[in-house]
Amino acid sequence: NPRAFGVKTGVIFPMASGRSFFPMMSLQFDVRLGSRSRFLEFGIGGAAPTDAESSSNTIGLFAFFGEFGGSFYLSDGSIAPYIGGGISPGFWVYDRMGGSSSGNSDSLRCTIYGQAGITFTRDSRTKIYAEFRASRHIVGFTDSLGNGSTYSTATSNTYHPTLLALQFGIGW
């Protein structure tokens, strides 16, 4: 049966030049529908930073998101690698932790992603899979770059974080 309804969890590492981010943990409901050669994937979930030190100038990203994508299997076996991509619209909260220079903002945003993964038990009722995903924000974040211990809006710029994720899922 090529259908699977389950959960997916992961560790996400946001990156952007000149910025420091806390890693994130994610949890989502995941649906895969398809045939022996490909599948469509739909999901809804959330992600939060793994730490939130109040004395740090590290950025914490919080997200509530949906996912819409598709992938193609690269082999026909019970253990099958796949590649794919999609979009992930969501509500993102940006929070610069720490001191009087802290700030936050929230907005609707969207990422595009590519992924490579492997399904370990494709021929059984319970499907176990792991994937590496790279996502990029389409709409950029704007904040102030640090100058010592203060932040100046004169050095503000817009950046588009890249998110690298290692995800694991199980579906029935």
Coordinates of N, CA and C in Angstrom, one line a residue:
N1 N 0.8 -1.2 0.0 CA 0.0 0.0 0.0 C 0.9 1.3 0.0
P2 N 0.8 2.1 -1.0 CA 1.7 3.3 -1.1 C 1.2 4.5 -0.2
R3 N 0.1 4.3 0.5 CA -0.3 5.4 1.4 C 0.3 5.3 2.8
A4 N 0.6 6.4 3.4 CA 1.1 6.4 4.8 C 0.7 7.7 5.5
F5 N 0.1 7.5 6.7 CA -0.3 8.6 7.5 C 0.5 8.4 8.8
G6 N 1.2 9.4 9.2 CA 2.1 9.3 10.4 C 2.6 10.6 10.9
V7 N 3.8 10.5 11.5 CA 4.5 11.6 12.1 C 5.9 11.7 11.6
K8 N 6.4 12.9 11.6 CA 7.8 13.2 11.3 C 8.4 14.1 12.3
T9 N 9.6 13.9 12.7 CA 10.3 14.8 13.6 C 11.7 15.1 13.0
G10 N 12.3 16.2 13.4 CA 13.6 16.5 12.8 C 14.4 17.5 13.6
V11 N 15.6 17.7 13.3 CA 16.5 18.7 13.8 C 16.8 19.6 12.6
I12 N 16.6 20.9 12.8 CA 16.8 21.9 11.8 C 17.9 22.9 12.2
F13 N 18.8 23.2 11.2 CA 19.9 24.1 11.5 C 19.7 25.3 10.5
P14 N 19.2 26.5 11.0 CA 19.1 27.7 10.2 C 20.4 28.3 10.1
M15 N 20.7 28.9 8.9 CA 21.9 29.6 8.6 C 21.7 30.8 7.7
A16 N 22.4 31.9 8.0 CA 22.4 33.1 7.2 C 23.7 33.8 7.5
S17 N 24.3 34.4 6.5 CA 25.6 35.1 6.7 C 25.5 36.2 7.7
G18 N 26.4 36.2 8.7 CA 26.5 37.2 9.7 C 25.5 37.0 10.8
R19 N 24.8 35.9 10.8 CA 23.7 35.7 11.9 C 24.1 34.4 12.6
S20 N 23.6 34.3 13.8 CA 23.8 33.1 14.7 C 22.4 32.7 15.1
F21 N 22.0 31.4 14.8 CA 20.7 30.9 15.1 C 20.8 29.7 16.1
F22 N 19.8 29.5 16.9 CA 19.7 28.3 17.7 C 19.2 27.2 16.8
P23 N 19.7 26.0 16.9 CA 19.1 24.9 16.2 C 17.6 24.7 16.6
M24 N 16.8 24.0 15.8 CA 15.4 23.9 16.0 C 15.0 22.4 16.0
M25 N 13.9 22.1 16.7 CA 13.4 20.7 16.7 C 12.0 20.9 16.1
S26 N 11.6 19.9 15.3 CA 10.3 20.0 14.6 C 9.5 18.7 14.9
L27 N 8.2 18.8 14.8 CA 7.3 17.7 14.9 C 6.1 18.0 14.0
Q28 N 5.7 17.0 13.2 CA 4.5 17.3 12.3 C 3.8 16.0 12.0
F29 N 2.5 16.2 11.6 CA 1.7 15.2 11.0 C 2.0 15.1 9.6
D30 N 2.2 13.9 9.0 CA 2.7 13.7 7.7 C 1.9 12.7 6.9
V31 N 1.5 13.0 5.7 CA 0.7 12.1 4.8 C 1.4 12.0 3.5
R32 N 1.6 10.7 3.1 CA 2.2 10.4 1.8 C 1.2 9.5 1.0
L33 N 0.9 10.0 -0.2 CA 0.0 9.3 -1.1 C 0.7 9.2 -2.4
G34 N 0.6 8.0 -3.0 CA 1.3 7.8 -4.3 C 1.2 6.4 -4.9
S35 N 2.1 6.2 -5.7 CA 2.3 4.9 -6.4 C 3.6 4.3 -6.1
R36 N 3.9 3.2 -6.7 CA 5.2 2.5 -6.5 C 6.4 3.4 -6.9
S37 N 6.2 4.3 -7.8 CA 7.4 5.1 -8.3 C 7.5 6.5 -7.7
R38 N 6.4 7.0 -7.1 CA 6.4 8.4 -6.6 C 5.4 8.6 -5.5
F39 N 5.5 9.8 -4.8 CA 4.4 10.1 -3.8 C 4.3 11.6 -3.7
L40 N 3.1 12.0 -3.3 CA 2.8 13.4 -2.9 C 2.9 13.4 -1.4
E41 N 3.4 14.5 -0.8 CA 3.5 14.6 0.6 C 2.8 15.9 1.1
F42 N 2.0 15.7 2.2 CA 1.3 16.8 2.8 C 1.6 16.7 4.3
G43 N 1.7 17.9 4.9 CA 2.0 17.9 6.3 C 1.6 19.2 7.0
I44 N 1.5 19.1 8.3 CA 1.3 20.3 9.1 C 2.0 20.1 10.5
G45 N 2.7 21.1 10.9 CA 3.5 20.9 12.1 C 4.0 22.2 12.7
G46 N 5.0 22.1 13.6 CA 5.6 23.2 14.2 C 7.1 22.9 14.5
A47 N 7.8 24.0 14.7 CA 9.2 23.9 15.1 C 9.6 25.0 16.1
A48 N 10.5 24.7 17.0 CA 10.9 25.7 18.0 C 12.4 25.6 18.2
P49 N 13.1 26.6 18.7 CA 14.5 26.6 19.0 C 14.8 25.6 20.1
T50 N 16.0 25.0 20.1 CA 16.3 24.1 21.1 C 16.8 24.7 22.4
D51 N 17.1 26.0 22.3 CA 17.6 26.8 23.5 C 17.1 28.2 23.3
A52 N 17.0 29.0 24.4 CA 16.6 30.4 24.4 C 17.3 31.1 25.5
E53 N 18.6 31.2 25.5 CA 19.3 31.9 26.5 C 19.0 33.4 26.4
S54 N 18.6 34.0 27.5 CA 18.2 35.4 27.5 C 19.4 36.3 27.3
S55 N 20.6 35.8 27.6 CA 21.8 36.7 27.5 C 22.5 36.6 26.1
S56 N 21.9 35.8 25.2 CA 22.5 35.6 23.9 C 22.0 36.6 22.9
N57 N 22.8 36.9 21.9 CA 22.2 37.6 20.7 C 21.9 36.6 19.6
T58 N 21.8 35.4 19.9 CA 21.4 34.4 18.9 C 19.9 34.5 18.6
I59 N 19.6 34.2 17.3 CA 18.2 34.3 16.9 C 17.5 33.0 17.1
G60 N 16.3 33.1 17.6 CA 15.4 31.9 17.7 C 14.3 32.0 16.7
L61 N 14.1 31.0 16.0 CA 13.0 31.0 15.0 C 11.9 30.0 15.5
F62 N 10.7 30.4 15.5 CA 9.5 29.5 15.8 C 8.7 29.5 14.6
A63 N 8.1 28.3 14.3 CA 7.3 28.2 13.1 C 6.1 27.3 13.3
F64 N 5.0 27.6 12.7 CA 3.8 26.7 12.5 C 3.6 26.7 11.0
F65 N 3.7 25.5 10.4 CA 3.8 25.4 8.9 C 3.0 24.3 8.3
G66 N 2.8 24.4 7.0 CA 2.2 23.3 6.2 C 3.3 22.9 5.2
E67 N 3.1 21.7 4.6 CA 4.0 21.3 3.5 C 3.2 20.7 2.4
F68 N 3.7 21.0 1.2 CA 3.1 20.4 0.0 C 4.2 20.1 -1.0
G69 N 4.5 18.8 -1.2 CA 5.6 18.4 -2.1 C 5.4 17.1 -2.8
G70 N 6.4 16.7 -3.5 CA 6.4 15.4 -4.2 C 7.8 14.9 -4.3
S71 N 7.9 13.5 -4.4 CA 9.2 12.9 -4.6 C 9.0 11.7 -5.5
F72 N 10.2 11.3 -6.1 CA 10.3 10.1 -7.0 C 11.3 9.1 -6.3
Y73 N 10.8 7.9 -6.3 CA 11.7 6.8 -5.9 C 12.8 6.5 -6.9
L74 N 14.0 6.2 -6.5 CA 15.1 6.0 -7.4 C 15.3 4.5 -7.6
S75 N 14.6 3.6 -6.9 CA 14.7 2.2 -7.1 C 13.3 1.6 -6.8
D76 N 13.2 0.3 -7.1 CA 11.9 -0.4 -6.9 C 11.9 -1.3 -5.7
G77 N 13.0 -1.4 -5.0 CA 13.1 -2.3 -3.8 C 12.3 -1.9 -2.6
S78 N 12.3 -2.8 -1.6 CA 11.7 -2.5 -0.4 C 12.4 -1.4 0.4
I79 N 13.7 -1.3 0.2 CA 14.4 -0.1 0.7 C 14.7 0.7 -0.5
A80 N 14.1 1.9 -0.5 CA 14.2 2.7 -1.7 C 14.6 4.2 -1.4
P81 N 15.6 4.7 -2.1 CA 16.0 6.1 -1.9 C 15.0 6.9 -2.8
Y82 N 14.8 8.2 -2.4 CA 14.0 9.1 -3.2 C 14.6 10.5 -3.2
I83 N 14.1 11.3 -4.1 CA 14.5 12.8 -4.2 C 13.2 13.5 -4.5
G84 N 13.1 14.8 -4.1 CA 11.9 15.5 -4.4 C 12.0 17.0 -3.9
G85 N 10.9 17.6 -3.9 CA 10.9 19.0 -3.4 C 9.5 19.5 -3.2
G86 N 9.4 20.8 -2.8 CA 8.0 21.3 -2.5 C 8.1 22.7 -1.9
I87 N 7.0 23.1 -1.4 CA 6.8 24.4 -0.7 C 6.3 24.2 0.7
S88 N 6.6 25.2 1.6 CA 6.2 25.1 2.9 C 5.8 26.5 3.4
P89 N 4.5 26.8 3.3 CA 4.0 28.1 3.8 C 3.8 28.0 5.3
G90 N 4.0 29.1 6.0 CA 3.8 29.0 7.4 C 3.8 30.4 8.1
F91 N 3.6 30.3 9.4 CA 3.7 31.5 10.2 C 5.0 31.4 11.0
W92 N 5.9 32.4 10.8 CA 7.2 32.3 11.4 C 7.3 33.5 12.4
V93 N 7.9 33.2 13.6 CA 8.2 34.2 14.6 C 9.8 34.2 14.7
Y94 N 10.3 35.4 14.5 CA 11.7 35.7 14.6 C 11.9 36.4 16.0
D95 N 12.9 35.8 16.8 CA 13.1 36.4 18.1 C 14.6 36.5 18.3
R96 N 15.1 37.7 18.4 CA 16.5 37.9 18.7 C 16.6 37.9 20.2
M97 N 17.2 36.9 20.8 CA 17.3 36.8 22.2 C 18.3 37.7 22.8
G98 N 18.0 38.2 24.0 CA 19.1 38.8 24.8 C 19.0 40.3 25.0
G99 N 19.1 40.7 26.2 CA 19.3 42.1 26.6 C 18.3 43.1 26.1
S100 N 18.7 44.4 26.1 CA 17.9 45.5 25.6 C 17.8 45.5 24.1
S101 N 18.7 44.7 23.5 CA 18.7 44.7 22.0 C 17.8 43.7 21.4
S102 N 17.0 42.9 22.3 CA 16.2 41.9 21.8 C 15.0 42.5 21.0
G103 N 14.5 41.7 20.1 CA 13.4 42.1 19.4 C 12.7 40.9 18.7
N104 N 11.5 41.0 18.3 CA 10.9 39.9 17.6 C 9.9 40.5 16.6
S105 N 9.6 39.6 15.7 CA 8.6 39.9 14.7 C 8.0 38.6 14.2
D106 N 6.8 38.7 13.6 CA 6.2 37.5 13.1 C 5.5 37.8 11.8
S107 N 5.4 36.8 11.0 CA 4.7 37.1 9.7 C 4.5 35.7 9.0
L108 N 3.6 35.8 8.0 CA 3.4 34.6 7.1 C 4.6 34.6 6.1
R109 N 5.2 33.4 5.9 CA 6.3 33.3 5.1 C 6.2 31.9 4.3
C110 N 7.1 31.7 3.4 CA 7.1 30.5 2.6 C 8.5 30.1 2.3
T111 N 8.8 28.8 2.4 CA 10.1 28.3 2.0 C 9.9 27.3 0.8
I112 N 10.9 27.2 0.0 CA 10.9 26.1 -1.0 C 12.0 25.1 -0.5
Y113 N 11.8 23.9 -0.8 CA 12.8 22.9 -0.4 C 13.0 21.8 -1.4
G114 N 14.2 21.2 -1.2 CA 14.6 20.0 -2.0 C 15.0 19.0 -0.9
Q115 N 14.8 17.7 -1.2 CA 15.1 16.7 -0.2 C 15.6 15.4 -0.9
A116 N 16.4 14.7 -0.1 CA 16.8 13.3 -0.5 C 16.6 12.4 0.7
G117 N 16.0 11.3 0.5 CA 15.7 10.4 1.6 C 15.7 9.0 1.2
I118 N 15.4 8.2 2.2 CA 15.3 6.7 2.0 C 14.1 6.2 2.8
T119 N 13.3 5.3 2.2 CA 12.3 4.6 2.9 C 12.8 3.2 3.1
F120 N 12.8 2.8 4.4 CA 13.4 1.5 4.8 C 12.5 0.3 4.7
T121 N 11.2 0.5 4.8 CA 10.2 -0.6 4.9 C 9.0 -0.3 3.9
R122 N 9.4 0.0 2.7 CA 8.3 0.4 1.7 C 7.3 -0.7 1.5
D123 N 7.6 -2.0 1.6 CA 6.7 -3.0 1.3 C 5.9 -3.5 2.5
S124 N 6.1 -3.0 3.7 CA 5.3 -3.4 4.8 C 4.3 -2.3 5.1
R125 N 3.4 -2.6 6.0 CA 2.3 -1.7 6.4 C 2.9 -0.5 7.1
T126 N 3.9 -0.7 8.0 CA 4.6 0.4 8.7 C 5.8 0.9 7.8
K127 N 5.8 2.2 7.5 CA 6.8 2.7 6.7 C 7.7 3.6 7.6
I128 N 9.0 3.4 7.5 CA 10.0 4.1 8.3 C 10.9 4.8 7.2
Y129 N 11.1 6.1 7.5 CA 11.9 6.9 6.5 C 12.8 7.9 7.2
A130 N 13.8 8.3 6.5 CA 14.7 9.3 6.9 C 15.1 10.2 5.7
E131 N 15.3 11.5 5.9 CA 15.6 12.4 4.8 C 16.4 13.6 5.3
F132 N 17.2 14.1 4.3 CA 17.9 15.3 4.5 C 17.2 16.3 3.6
R133 N 16.9 17.5 4.2 CA 16.2 18.6 3.4 C 16.9 19.9 3.5
A134 N 17.0 20.6 2.4 CA 17.5 22.0 2.4 C 16.3 22.9 2.0
S135 N 16.0 23.9 2.8 CA 15.0 24.8 2.5 C 15.5 26.3 2.5
R136 N 14.8 27.1 1.7 CA 15.3 28.5 1.6 C 14.0 29.4 1.7
H137 N 14.1 30.4 2.6 CA 13.0 31.4 2.7 C 12.9 32.2 1.4
I138 N 11.7 32.4 0.9 CA 11.4 33.2 -0.3 C 11.4 34.7 0.1
V139 N 10.7 35.0 1.2 CA 10.6 36.4 1.7 C 11.6 36.5 2.8
G140 N 12.4 37.5 2.7 CA 13.5 37.7 3.7 C 13.1 38.3 5.0
F141 N 13.9 38.1 6.0 CA 13.8 38.7 7.3 C 14.6 40.0 7.3
T142 N 14.2 41.0 8.0 CA 15.0 42.2 8.2 C 15.2 42.4 9.7
D143 N 16.5 42.7 10.0 CA 16.8 43.0 11.4 C 18.1 43.9 11.4
S144 N 18.5 44.2 12.6 CA 19.7 45.0 12.7 C 20.9 44.1 13.0
L145 N 22.0 44.4 12.4 CA 23.3 43.7 12.7 C 23.9 44.3 13.9
G146 N 24.6 43.5 14.7 CA 25.2 44.0 15.9 C 26.4 44.8 15.7
N147 N 26.6 45.9 16.4 CA 27.8 46.7 16.5 C 28.2 46.7 17.9
G148 N 29.0 45.8 18.3 CA 29.4 45.6 19.7 C 28.2 45.1 20.5
S149 N 27.8 45.9 21.5 CA 26.6 45.4 22.4 C 25.3 46.2 22.0
T150 N 25.4 47.0 21.0 CA 24.1 47.7 20.6 C 23.8 47.3 19.2
Y151 N 22.5 47.6 18.8 CA 22.1 47.4 17.5 C 21.6 48.6 16.9
S152 N 22.0 48.8 15.6 CA 21.6 50.1 14.9 C 20.8 49.8 13.7
T153 N 19.7 50.5 13.6 CA 18.9 50.3 12.4 C 19.6 50.8 11.1
A154 N 20.7 51.5 11.3 CA 21.5 52.0 10.1 C 22.1 50.8 9.4
T155 N 22.3 49.7 10.2 CA 23.0 48.5 9.6 C 22.0 47.4 9.3
S156 N 20.7 47.7 9.2 CA 19.7 46.7 8.9 C 19.9 46.2 7.5
N157 N 19.6 45.0 7.3 CA 19.5 44.4 6.0 C 18.5 43.2 6.0
T158 N 18.2 42.8 4.8 CA 17.3 41.7 4.6 C 18.1 40.4 4.3
Y159 N 17.8 39.3 4.8 CA 18.4 38.1 4.5 C 17.4 36.9 4.4
H160 N 17.8 35.9 3.7 CA 16.9 34.7 3.5 C 17.5 33.5 4.1
P161 N 17.1 33.1 5.3 CA 17.8 32.0 6.0 C 17.6 30.7 5.1
T162 N 18.7 29.9 5.2 CA 18.7 28.5 4.6 C 18.5 27.6 5.8
L163 N 17.7 26.6 5.7 CA 17.4 25.7 6.8 C 17.8 24.3 6.3
L164 N 18.8 23.7 7.0 CA 19.2 22.3 6.7 C 18.6 21.4 7.8
A165 N 18.0 20.3 7.4 CA 17.2 19.5 8.3 C 17.5 18.0 8.1
L166 N 17.6 17.3 9.2 CA 17.6 15.9 9.2 C 16.3 15.4 9.8
Q167 N 15.5 14.7 9.1 CA 14.2 14.3 9.5 C 14.0 12.8 9.5
F168 N 13.1 12.3 10.4 CA 12.8 10.9 10.5 C 11.3 10.8 10.7
G169 N 10.7 9.8 10.0 CA 9.3 9.6 10.1 C 8.9 8.2 10.1
I170 N 7.6 8.0 10.6 CA 7.0 6.7 10.5 C 5.5 6.9 10.1
G171 N 5.1 6.0 9.3 CA 3.7 6.1 8.8 C 3.1 4.7 8.7
W172 N 1.7 4.7 8.7 CA 1.0 3.5 8.7 C -0.1 3.5 7.6

